[in-house]
Short mmCIF file of C-alpha atoms and ligand atoms in Angstrom, two decimals:
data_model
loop_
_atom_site.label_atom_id
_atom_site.label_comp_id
_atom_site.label_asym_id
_atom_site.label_seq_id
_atom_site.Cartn_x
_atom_site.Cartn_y
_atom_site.Cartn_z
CA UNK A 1 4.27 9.80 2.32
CA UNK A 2 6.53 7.02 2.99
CA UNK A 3 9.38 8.80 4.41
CA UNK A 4 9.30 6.88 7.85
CA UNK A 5 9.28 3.96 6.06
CA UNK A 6 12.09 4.66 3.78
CA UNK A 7 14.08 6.36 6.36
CA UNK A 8 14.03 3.23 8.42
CA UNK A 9 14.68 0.25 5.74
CA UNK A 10 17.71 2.27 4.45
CA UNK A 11 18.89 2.93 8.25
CA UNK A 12 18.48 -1.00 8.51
CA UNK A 13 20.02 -1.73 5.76
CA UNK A 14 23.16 0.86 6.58
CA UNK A 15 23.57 0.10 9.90
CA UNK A 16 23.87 -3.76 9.15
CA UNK A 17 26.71 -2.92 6.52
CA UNK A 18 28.68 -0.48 9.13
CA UNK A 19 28.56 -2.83 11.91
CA UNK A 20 29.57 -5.60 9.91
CA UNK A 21 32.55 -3.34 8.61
CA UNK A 22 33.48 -2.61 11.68
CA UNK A 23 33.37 -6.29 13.50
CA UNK A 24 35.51 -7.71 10.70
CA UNK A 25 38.00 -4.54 11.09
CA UNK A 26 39.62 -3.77 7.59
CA UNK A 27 38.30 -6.12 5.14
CA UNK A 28 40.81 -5.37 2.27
CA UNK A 29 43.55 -6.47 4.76
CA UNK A 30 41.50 -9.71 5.34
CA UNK A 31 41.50 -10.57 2.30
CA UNK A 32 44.71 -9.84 1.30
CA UNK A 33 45.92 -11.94 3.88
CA UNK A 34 43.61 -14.70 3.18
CA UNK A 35 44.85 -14.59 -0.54
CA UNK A 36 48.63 -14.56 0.81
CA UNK A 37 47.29 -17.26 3.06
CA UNK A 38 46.17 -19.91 -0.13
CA UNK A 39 49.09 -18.60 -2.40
CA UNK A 40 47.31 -16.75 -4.84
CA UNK A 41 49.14 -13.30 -4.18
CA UNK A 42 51.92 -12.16 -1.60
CA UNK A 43 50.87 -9.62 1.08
CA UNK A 44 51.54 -5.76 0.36
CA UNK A 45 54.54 -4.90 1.94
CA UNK A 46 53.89 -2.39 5.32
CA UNK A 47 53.88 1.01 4.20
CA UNK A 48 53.43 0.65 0.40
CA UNK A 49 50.66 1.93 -1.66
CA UNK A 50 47.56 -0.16 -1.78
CA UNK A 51 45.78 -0.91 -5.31
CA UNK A 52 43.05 0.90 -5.78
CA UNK A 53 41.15 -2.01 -6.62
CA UNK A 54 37.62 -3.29 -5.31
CA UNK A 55 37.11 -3.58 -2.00
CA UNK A 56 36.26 -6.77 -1.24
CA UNK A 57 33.70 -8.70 1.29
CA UNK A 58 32.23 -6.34 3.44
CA UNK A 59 29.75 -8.61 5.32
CA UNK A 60 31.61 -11.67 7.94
CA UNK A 61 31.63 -14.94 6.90
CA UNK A 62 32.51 -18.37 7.75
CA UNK A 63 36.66 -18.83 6.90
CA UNK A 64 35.78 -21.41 3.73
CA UNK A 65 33.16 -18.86 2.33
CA UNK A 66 35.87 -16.15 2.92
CA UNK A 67 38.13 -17.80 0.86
CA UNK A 68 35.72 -18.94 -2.32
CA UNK A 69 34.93 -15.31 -1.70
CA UNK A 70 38.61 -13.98 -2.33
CA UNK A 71 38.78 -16.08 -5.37
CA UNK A 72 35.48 -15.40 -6.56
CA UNK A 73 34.98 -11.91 -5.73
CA UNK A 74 31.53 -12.56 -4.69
CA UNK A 75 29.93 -13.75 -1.37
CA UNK A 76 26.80 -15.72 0.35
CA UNK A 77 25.75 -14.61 3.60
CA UNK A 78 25.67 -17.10 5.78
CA UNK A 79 22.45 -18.60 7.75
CA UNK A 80 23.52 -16.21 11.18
CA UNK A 81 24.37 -13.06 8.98
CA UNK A 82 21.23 -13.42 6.65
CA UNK A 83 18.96 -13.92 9.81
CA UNK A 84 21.07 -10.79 11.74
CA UNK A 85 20.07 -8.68 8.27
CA UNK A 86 16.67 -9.71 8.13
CA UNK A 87 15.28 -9.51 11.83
CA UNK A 88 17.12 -6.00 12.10
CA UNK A 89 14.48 -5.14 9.29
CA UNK A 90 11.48 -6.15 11.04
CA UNK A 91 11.28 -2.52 13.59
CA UNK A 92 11.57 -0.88 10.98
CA UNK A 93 8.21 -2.30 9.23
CA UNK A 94 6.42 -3.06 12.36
CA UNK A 95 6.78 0.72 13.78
CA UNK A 96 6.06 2.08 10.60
CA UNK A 97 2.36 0.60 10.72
CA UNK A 98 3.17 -2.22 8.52
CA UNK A 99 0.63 -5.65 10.00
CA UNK A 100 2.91 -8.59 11.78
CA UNK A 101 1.40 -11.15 9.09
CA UNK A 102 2.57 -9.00 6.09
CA UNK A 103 6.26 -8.14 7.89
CA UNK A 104 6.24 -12.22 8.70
CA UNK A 105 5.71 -12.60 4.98
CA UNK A 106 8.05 -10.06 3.14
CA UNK A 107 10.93 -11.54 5.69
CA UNK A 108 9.84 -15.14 4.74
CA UNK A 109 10.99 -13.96 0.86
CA UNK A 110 13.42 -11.94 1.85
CA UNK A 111 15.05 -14.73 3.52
CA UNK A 112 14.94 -17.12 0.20
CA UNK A 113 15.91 -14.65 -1.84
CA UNK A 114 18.96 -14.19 -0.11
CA UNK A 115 19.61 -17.52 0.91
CA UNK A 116 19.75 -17.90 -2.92
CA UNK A 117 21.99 -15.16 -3.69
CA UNK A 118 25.69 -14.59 -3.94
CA UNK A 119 26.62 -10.31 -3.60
CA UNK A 120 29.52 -8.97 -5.61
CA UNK A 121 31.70 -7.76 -3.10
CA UNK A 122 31.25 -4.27 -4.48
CA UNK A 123 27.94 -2.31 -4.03
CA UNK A 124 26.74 -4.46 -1.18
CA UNK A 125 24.28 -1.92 -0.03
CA UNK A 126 22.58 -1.42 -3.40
CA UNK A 127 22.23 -5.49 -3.91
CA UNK A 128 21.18 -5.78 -0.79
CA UNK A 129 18.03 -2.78 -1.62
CA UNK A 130 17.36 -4.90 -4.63
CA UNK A 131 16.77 -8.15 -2.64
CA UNK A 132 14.54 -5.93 -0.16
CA UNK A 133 13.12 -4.38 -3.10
CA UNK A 134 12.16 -7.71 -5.53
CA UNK A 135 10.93 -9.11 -1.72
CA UNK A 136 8.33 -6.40 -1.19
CA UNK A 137 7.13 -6.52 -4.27
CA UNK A 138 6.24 -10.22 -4.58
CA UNK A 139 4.77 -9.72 -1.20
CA UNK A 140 2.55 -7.15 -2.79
CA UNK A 141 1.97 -9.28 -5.82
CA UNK A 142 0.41 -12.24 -3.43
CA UNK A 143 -2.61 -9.97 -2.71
CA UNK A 144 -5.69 -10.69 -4.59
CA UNK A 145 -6.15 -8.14 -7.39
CA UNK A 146 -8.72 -5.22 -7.40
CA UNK A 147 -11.15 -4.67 -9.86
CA UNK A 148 -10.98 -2.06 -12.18
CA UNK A 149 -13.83 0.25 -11.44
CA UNK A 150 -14.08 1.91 -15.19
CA UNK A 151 -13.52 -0.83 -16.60
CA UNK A 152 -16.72 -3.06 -14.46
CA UNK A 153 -18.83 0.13 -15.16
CA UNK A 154 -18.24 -0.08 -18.84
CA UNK A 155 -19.02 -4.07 -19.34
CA UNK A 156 -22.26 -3.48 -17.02
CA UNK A 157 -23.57 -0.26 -19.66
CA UNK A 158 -22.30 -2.58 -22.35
CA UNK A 159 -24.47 -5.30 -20.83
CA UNK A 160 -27.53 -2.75 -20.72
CA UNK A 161 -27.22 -3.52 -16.54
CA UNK A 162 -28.23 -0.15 -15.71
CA UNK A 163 -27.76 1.92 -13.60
CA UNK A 164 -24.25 0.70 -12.30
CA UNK A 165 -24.46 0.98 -8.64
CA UNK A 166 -21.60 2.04 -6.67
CA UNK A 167 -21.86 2.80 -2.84
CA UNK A 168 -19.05 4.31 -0.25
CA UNK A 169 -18.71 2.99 3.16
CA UNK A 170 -16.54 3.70 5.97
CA UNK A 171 -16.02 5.64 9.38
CA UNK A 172 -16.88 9.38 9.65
CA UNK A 173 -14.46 11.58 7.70
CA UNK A 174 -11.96 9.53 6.23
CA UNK A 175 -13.00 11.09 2.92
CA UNK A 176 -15.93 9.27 1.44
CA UNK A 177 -17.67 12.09 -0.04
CA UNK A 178 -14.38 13.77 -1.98
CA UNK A 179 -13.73 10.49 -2.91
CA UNK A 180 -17.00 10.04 -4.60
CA UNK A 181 -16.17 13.32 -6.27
CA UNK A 182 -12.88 12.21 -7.38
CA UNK A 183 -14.54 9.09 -8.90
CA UNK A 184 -17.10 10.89 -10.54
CA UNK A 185 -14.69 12.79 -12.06
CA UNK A 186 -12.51 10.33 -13.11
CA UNK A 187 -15.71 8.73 -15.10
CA UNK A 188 -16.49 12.34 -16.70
CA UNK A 189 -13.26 11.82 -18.34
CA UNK A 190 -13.67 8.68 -19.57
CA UNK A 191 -16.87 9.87 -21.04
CA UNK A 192 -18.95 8.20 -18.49
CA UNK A 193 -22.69 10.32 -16.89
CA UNK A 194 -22.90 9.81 -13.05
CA UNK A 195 -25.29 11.20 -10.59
CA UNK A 196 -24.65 11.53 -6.30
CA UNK A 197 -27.19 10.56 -4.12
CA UNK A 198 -26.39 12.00 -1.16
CA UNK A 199 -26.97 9.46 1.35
CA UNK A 200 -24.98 10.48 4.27
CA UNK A 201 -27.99 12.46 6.09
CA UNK A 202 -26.30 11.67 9.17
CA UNK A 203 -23.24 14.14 9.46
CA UNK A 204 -23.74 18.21 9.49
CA UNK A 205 -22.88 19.69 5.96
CA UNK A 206 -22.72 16.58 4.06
CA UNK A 207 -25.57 17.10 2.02
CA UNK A 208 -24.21 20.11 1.30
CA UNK A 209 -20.47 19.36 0.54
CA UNK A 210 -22.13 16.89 -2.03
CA UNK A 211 -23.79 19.56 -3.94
CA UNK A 212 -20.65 21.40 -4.13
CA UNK A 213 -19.06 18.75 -5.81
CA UNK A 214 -21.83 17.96 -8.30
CA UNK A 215 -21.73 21.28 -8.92
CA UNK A 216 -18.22 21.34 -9.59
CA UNK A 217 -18.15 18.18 -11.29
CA UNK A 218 -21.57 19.32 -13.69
CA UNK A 219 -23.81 16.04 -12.52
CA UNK A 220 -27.33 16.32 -10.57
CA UNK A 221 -27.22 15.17 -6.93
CA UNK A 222 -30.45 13.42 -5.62
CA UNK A 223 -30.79 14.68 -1.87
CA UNK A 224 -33.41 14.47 1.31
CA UNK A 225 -33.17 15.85 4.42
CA UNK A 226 -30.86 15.35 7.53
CA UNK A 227 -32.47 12.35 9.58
CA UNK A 228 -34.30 10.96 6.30
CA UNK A 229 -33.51 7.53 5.31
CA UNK A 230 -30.31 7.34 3.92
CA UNK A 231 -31.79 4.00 1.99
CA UNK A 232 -34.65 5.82 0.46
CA UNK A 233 -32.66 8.70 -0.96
CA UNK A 234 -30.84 5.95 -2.70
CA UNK A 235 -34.05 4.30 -3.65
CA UNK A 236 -34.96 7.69 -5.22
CA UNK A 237 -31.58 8.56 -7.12
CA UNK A 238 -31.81 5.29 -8.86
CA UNK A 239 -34.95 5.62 -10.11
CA UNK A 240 -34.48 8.87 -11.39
CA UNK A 241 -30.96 7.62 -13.00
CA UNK A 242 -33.14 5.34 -14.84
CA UNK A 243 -35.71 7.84 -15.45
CA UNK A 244 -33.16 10.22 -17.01
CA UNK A 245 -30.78 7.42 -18.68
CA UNK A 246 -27.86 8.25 -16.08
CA UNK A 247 -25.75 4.66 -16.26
CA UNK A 248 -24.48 5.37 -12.94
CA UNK A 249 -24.95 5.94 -9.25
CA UNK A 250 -22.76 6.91 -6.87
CA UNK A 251 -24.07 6.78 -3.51
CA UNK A 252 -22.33 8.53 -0.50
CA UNK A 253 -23.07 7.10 3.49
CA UNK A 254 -22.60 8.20 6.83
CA UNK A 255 -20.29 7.24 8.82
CA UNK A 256 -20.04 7.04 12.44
CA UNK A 257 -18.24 4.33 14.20
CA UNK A 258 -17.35 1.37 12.26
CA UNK A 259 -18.41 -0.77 15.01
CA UNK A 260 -21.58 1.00 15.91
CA UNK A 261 -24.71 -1.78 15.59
CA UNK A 262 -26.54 0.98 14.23
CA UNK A 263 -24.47 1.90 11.65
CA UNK A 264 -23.91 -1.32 10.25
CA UNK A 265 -27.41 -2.17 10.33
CA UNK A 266 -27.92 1.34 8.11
CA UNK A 267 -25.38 -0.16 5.96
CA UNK A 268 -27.39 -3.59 5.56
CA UNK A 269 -30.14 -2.22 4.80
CA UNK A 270 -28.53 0.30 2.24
CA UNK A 271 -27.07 -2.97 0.31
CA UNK A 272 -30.46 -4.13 0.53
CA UNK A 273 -32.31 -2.02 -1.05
CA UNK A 274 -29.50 -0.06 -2.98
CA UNK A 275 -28.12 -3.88 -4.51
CA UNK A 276 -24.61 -2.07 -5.15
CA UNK A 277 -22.40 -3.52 -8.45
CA UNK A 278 -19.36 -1.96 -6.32
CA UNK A 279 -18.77 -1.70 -3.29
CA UNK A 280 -15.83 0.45 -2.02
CA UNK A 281 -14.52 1.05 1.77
CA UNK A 282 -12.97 4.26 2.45
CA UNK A 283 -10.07 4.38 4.86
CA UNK A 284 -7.44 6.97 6.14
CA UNK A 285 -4.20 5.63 5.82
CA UNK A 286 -3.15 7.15 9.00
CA UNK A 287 -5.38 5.24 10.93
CA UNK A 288 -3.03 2.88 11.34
CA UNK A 289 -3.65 -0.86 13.13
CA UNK A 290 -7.15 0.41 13.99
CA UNK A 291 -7.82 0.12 9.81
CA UNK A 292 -7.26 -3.79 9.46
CA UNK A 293 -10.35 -3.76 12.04
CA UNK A 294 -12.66 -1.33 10.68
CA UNK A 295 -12.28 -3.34 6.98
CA UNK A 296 -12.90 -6.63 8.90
CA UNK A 297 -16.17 -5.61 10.39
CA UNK A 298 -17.42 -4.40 7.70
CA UNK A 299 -16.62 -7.57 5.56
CA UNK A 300 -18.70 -9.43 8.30
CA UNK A 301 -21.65 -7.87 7.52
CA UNK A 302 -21.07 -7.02 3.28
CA UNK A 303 -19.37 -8.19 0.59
CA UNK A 304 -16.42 -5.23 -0.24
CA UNK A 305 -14.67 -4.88 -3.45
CA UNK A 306 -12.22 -2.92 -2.56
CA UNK A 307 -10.34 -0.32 -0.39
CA UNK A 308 -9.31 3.21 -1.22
CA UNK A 309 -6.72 4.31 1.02
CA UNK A 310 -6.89 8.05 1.49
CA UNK A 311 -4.92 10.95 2.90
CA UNK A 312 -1.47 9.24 2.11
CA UNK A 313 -0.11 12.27 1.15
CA UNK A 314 -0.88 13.09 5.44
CA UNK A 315 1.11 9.67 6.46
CA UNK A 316 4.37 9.35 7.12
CA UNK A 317 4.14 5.63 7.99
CA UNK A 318 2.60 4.34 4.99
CA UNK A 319 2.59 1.17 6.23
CA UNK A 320 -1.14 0.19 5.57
CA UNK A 321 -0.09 0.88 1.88
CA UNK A 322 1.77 -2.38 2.28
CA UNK A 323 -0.22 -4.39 4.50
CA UNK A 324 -4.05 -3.80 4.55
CA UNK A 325 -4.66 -6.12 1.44
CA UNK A 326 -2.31 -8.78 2.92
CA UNK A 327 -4.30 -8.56 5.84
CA UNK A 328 -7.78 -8.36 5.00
CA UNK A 329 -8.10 -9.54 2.18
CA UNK A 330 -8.93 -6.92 0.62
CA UNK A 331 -7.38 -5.22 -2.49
CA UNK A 332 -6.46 -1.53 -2.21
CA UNK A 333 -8.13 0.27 -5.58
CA UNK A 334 -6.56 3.70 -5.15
CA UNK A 335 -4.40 5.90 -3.19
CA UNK A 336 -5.77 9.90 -2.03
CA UNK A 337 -3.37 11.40 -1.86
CA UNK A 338 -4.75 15.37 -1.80
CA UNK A 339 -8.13 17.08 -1.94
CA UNK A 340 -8.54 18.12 -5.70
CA UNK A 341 -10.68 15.79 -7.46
CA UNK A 342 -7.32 14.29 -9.47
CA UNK A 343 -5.40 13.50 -6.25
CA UNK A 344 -6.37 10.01 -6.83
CA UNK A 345 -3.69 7.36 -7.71
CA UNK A 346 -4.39 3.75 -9.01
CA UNK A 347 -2.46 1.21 -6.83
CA UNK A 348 -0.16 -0.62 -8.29
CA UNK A 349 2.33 -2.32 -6.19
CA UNK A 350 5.43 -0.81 -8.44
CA UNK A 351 3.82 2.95 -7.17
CA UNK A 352 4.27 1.57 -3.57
CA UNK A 353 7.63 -0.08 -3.80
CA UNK A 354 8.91 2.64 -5.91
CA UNK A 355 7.71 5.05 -3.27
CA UNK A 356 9.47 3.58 -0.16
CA UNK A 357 12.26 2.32 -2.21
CA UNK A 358 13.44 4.68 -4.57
CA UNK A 359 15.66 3.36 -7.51
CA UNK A 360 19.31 4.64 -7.51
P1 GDP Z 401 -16.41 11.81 4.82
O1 GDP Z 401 -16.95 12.24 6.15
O2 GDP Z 401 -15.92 10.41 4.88
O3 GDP Z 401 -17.34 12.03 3.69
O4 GDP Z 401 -15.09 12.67 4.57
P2 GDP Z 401 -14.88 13.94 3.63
O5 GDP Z 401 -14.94 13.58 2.19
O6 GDP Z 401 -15.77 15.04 4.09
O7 GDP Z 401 -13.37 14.29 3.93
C1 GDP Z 401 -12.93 14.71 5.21
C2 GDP Z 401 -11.74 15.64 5.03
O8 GDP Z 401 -10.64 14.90 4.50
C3 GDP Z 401 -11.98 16.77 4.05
O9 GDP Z 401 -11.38 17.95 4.55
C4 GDP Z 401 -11.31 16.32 2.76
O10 GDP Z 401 -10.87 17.39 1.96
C5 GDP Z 401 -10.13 15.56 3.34
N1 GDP Z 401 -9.59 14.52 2.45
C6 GDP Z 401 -10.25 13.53 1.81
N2 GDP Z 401 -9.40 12.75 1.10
C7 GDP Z 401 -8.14 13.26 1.28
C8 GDP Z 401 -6.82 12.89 0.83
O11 GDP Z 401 -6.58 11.92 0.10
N3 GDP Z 401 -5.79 13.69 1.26
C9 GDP Z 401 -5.99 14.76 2.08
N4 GDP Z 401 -4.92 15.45 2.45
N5 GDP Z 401 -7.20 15.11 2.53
C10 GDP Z 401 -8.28 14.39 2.14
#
């Protein structure tokens, strides 16, 4: 996951350096003629052994920059340099999935971060990461922040609001259903009873893939037929939650096509009757631009709490890790990243950042 992304930024971010290396020519010569130049030390003689000492400003600059630099030992890009450096970043997001209004963003920071920044002449590239780095994640850190789903269980059962709906939505086979299974067992752990109803009586083998997970999990699944009313199997596992004290409900859907007017009218009247606490979209990380748009219509239609991305372990891109908040609106609650029920990583945007940008 990730790797186009981090292949690209740290080609970007390399190939800026080299060029810049190159256009200036030898930049330990430059300076040492610029220091001859203002007095502060004679020029080596031709021939004779060069200090090993740092290697000074690697990046070009205007001449009185140059010279604070050759005193200072540290440099400021300057405005064309810093815009050179930041524009040859923005490929690299944009074909790696990440949205234009979240690249826009991260380049907006970028840009004040390093407007604001001096580089010691030595370890350009890694400063240069960091500033990339501390950029993407206050990008990240401008997105509203999720709920936490055990946590807004346990206040509702503390509140005696039971049973604690929570219903999946989202287009045919992004991984609602192991999702559900991956939640449930995530609340076994924590000590917390959940039942399926298995609601998507739409797609062949659902009903059945949600038994095997209740099965596998140890919780009862409340089921119909294929064709019933995926409403009215809700209806019927949350009245036998409450029957059998079961604080929570976790209720799978069909899918379908997100923009399909009969879907979304299934999925109106599911929040109808089913009055969800939570509601979560499901969405494949590799579905690339198409996933801003599926989340969008169905926030027309239904209030959603959050996203969780799935199948990141499948995407190479990742860039809807970094953008589908930013652009919908939407926080991201968790990452899939396999098909065992604990493939199922809380987001945080340190786990992203960390993930594309790898300290050291
Ligand atoms: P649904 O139609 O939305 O209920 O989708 P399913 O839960 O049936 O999942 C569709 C396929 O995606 C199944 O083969 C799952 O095992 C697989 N899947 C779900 N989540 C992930 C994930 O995070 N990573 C990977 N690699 N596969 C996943």
């Amino acid at each position: 996951m990730f790797d186009e992304l981090r292949k690209k930024i740290s080609n970007a971010v390399k190939g800026f350096i080299k060029k810049e290396e190159k256009e200036i020519g030898k930049p330990a010569d430059d300076i040492a003629a610029l220091k001859a130049e203002t007095g502060t030390e004679k020029p080596a003689a031709r021939g004779a052994q060069q200090e090993p000492g740092p290697k000074p400003m690697e990046i070009s600059l205007s001449v009185g920059t140059k010279i604070k630099g050759a005193f200072l030992d540290s440099i400021k890009l300057n405005d064309a340099d810093m815009e050179r450096f930041v524009e040859g970043l923005r490929p690299a997001l944009l074909q790696s999935d990440v949205s234009y209004d979240a690249t826009d963003d991260f380049l907006g920071i970028l840009k004040g971060k390093m407007s604001d920044s001096k580089f010691k002449s030595r370890n350009i590239r890694e400063q240069m990461m960091e500033s990339v780095r501390e950029s993407l994640l206050e990008m990240l850190g401008r997105t509203k922040p999720g709920i936490d789903i055990v946590e807004r269980i346990r206040q509702k059962i503390s509140l005696g609001e039971v049973p604690v709906r929570v219903l999946f939505l989202g287009p045919n086979g992004t991984g609602k259903t192991t999702t559900m299974g991956k939640i449930a067992m995530m609340l076994k752990k924590q000590g917390i009873m959940c039942l399926f109803s298995a609601s998507d009586t739409f797609r062949a083998a659902a009903i059945e893939q949600t038994e095997h997970h209740a099965k596998a999990i140890g919780i009862p699944v409340i089921k119909s037929t294929y064709g019933a009313d995926p409403a009215s199997v809700a209806f019927d596992a949350i009245a036998y939650a409450k029957a059998h004290a079961i604080p929570v409900v976790l209720i799978d859907t069909a899918g379908r096509q997100e923009t399909n007017k009969n879907l979304v009218n299934e999925m109106t009247k599911m929040v109808r009757i089913s009055k969800p606490d939570i509601t979560i979209f499901i969405g494949e990380s590799t579905a690339g631009n198409a996933l801003a748009g599926q989340v969008q219509e169905f926030s027309k239609h239904m209030n959603i709490d959050g996203i969780v991305l799935t199948k990141l372990d499948c995407d190479a891109k990742g860039g809807n890790a970094v953008s589908i908040a930013h652009t919908t609106g939407v926080p991201v609650l968790f990452f899939g990243v396999g098909e065992s029920y604990d493939a199922l990583v809380p987001y945080t945007p340190e786990f992203v950042v960390d993930s594309i940008l790898p300290a050291g």
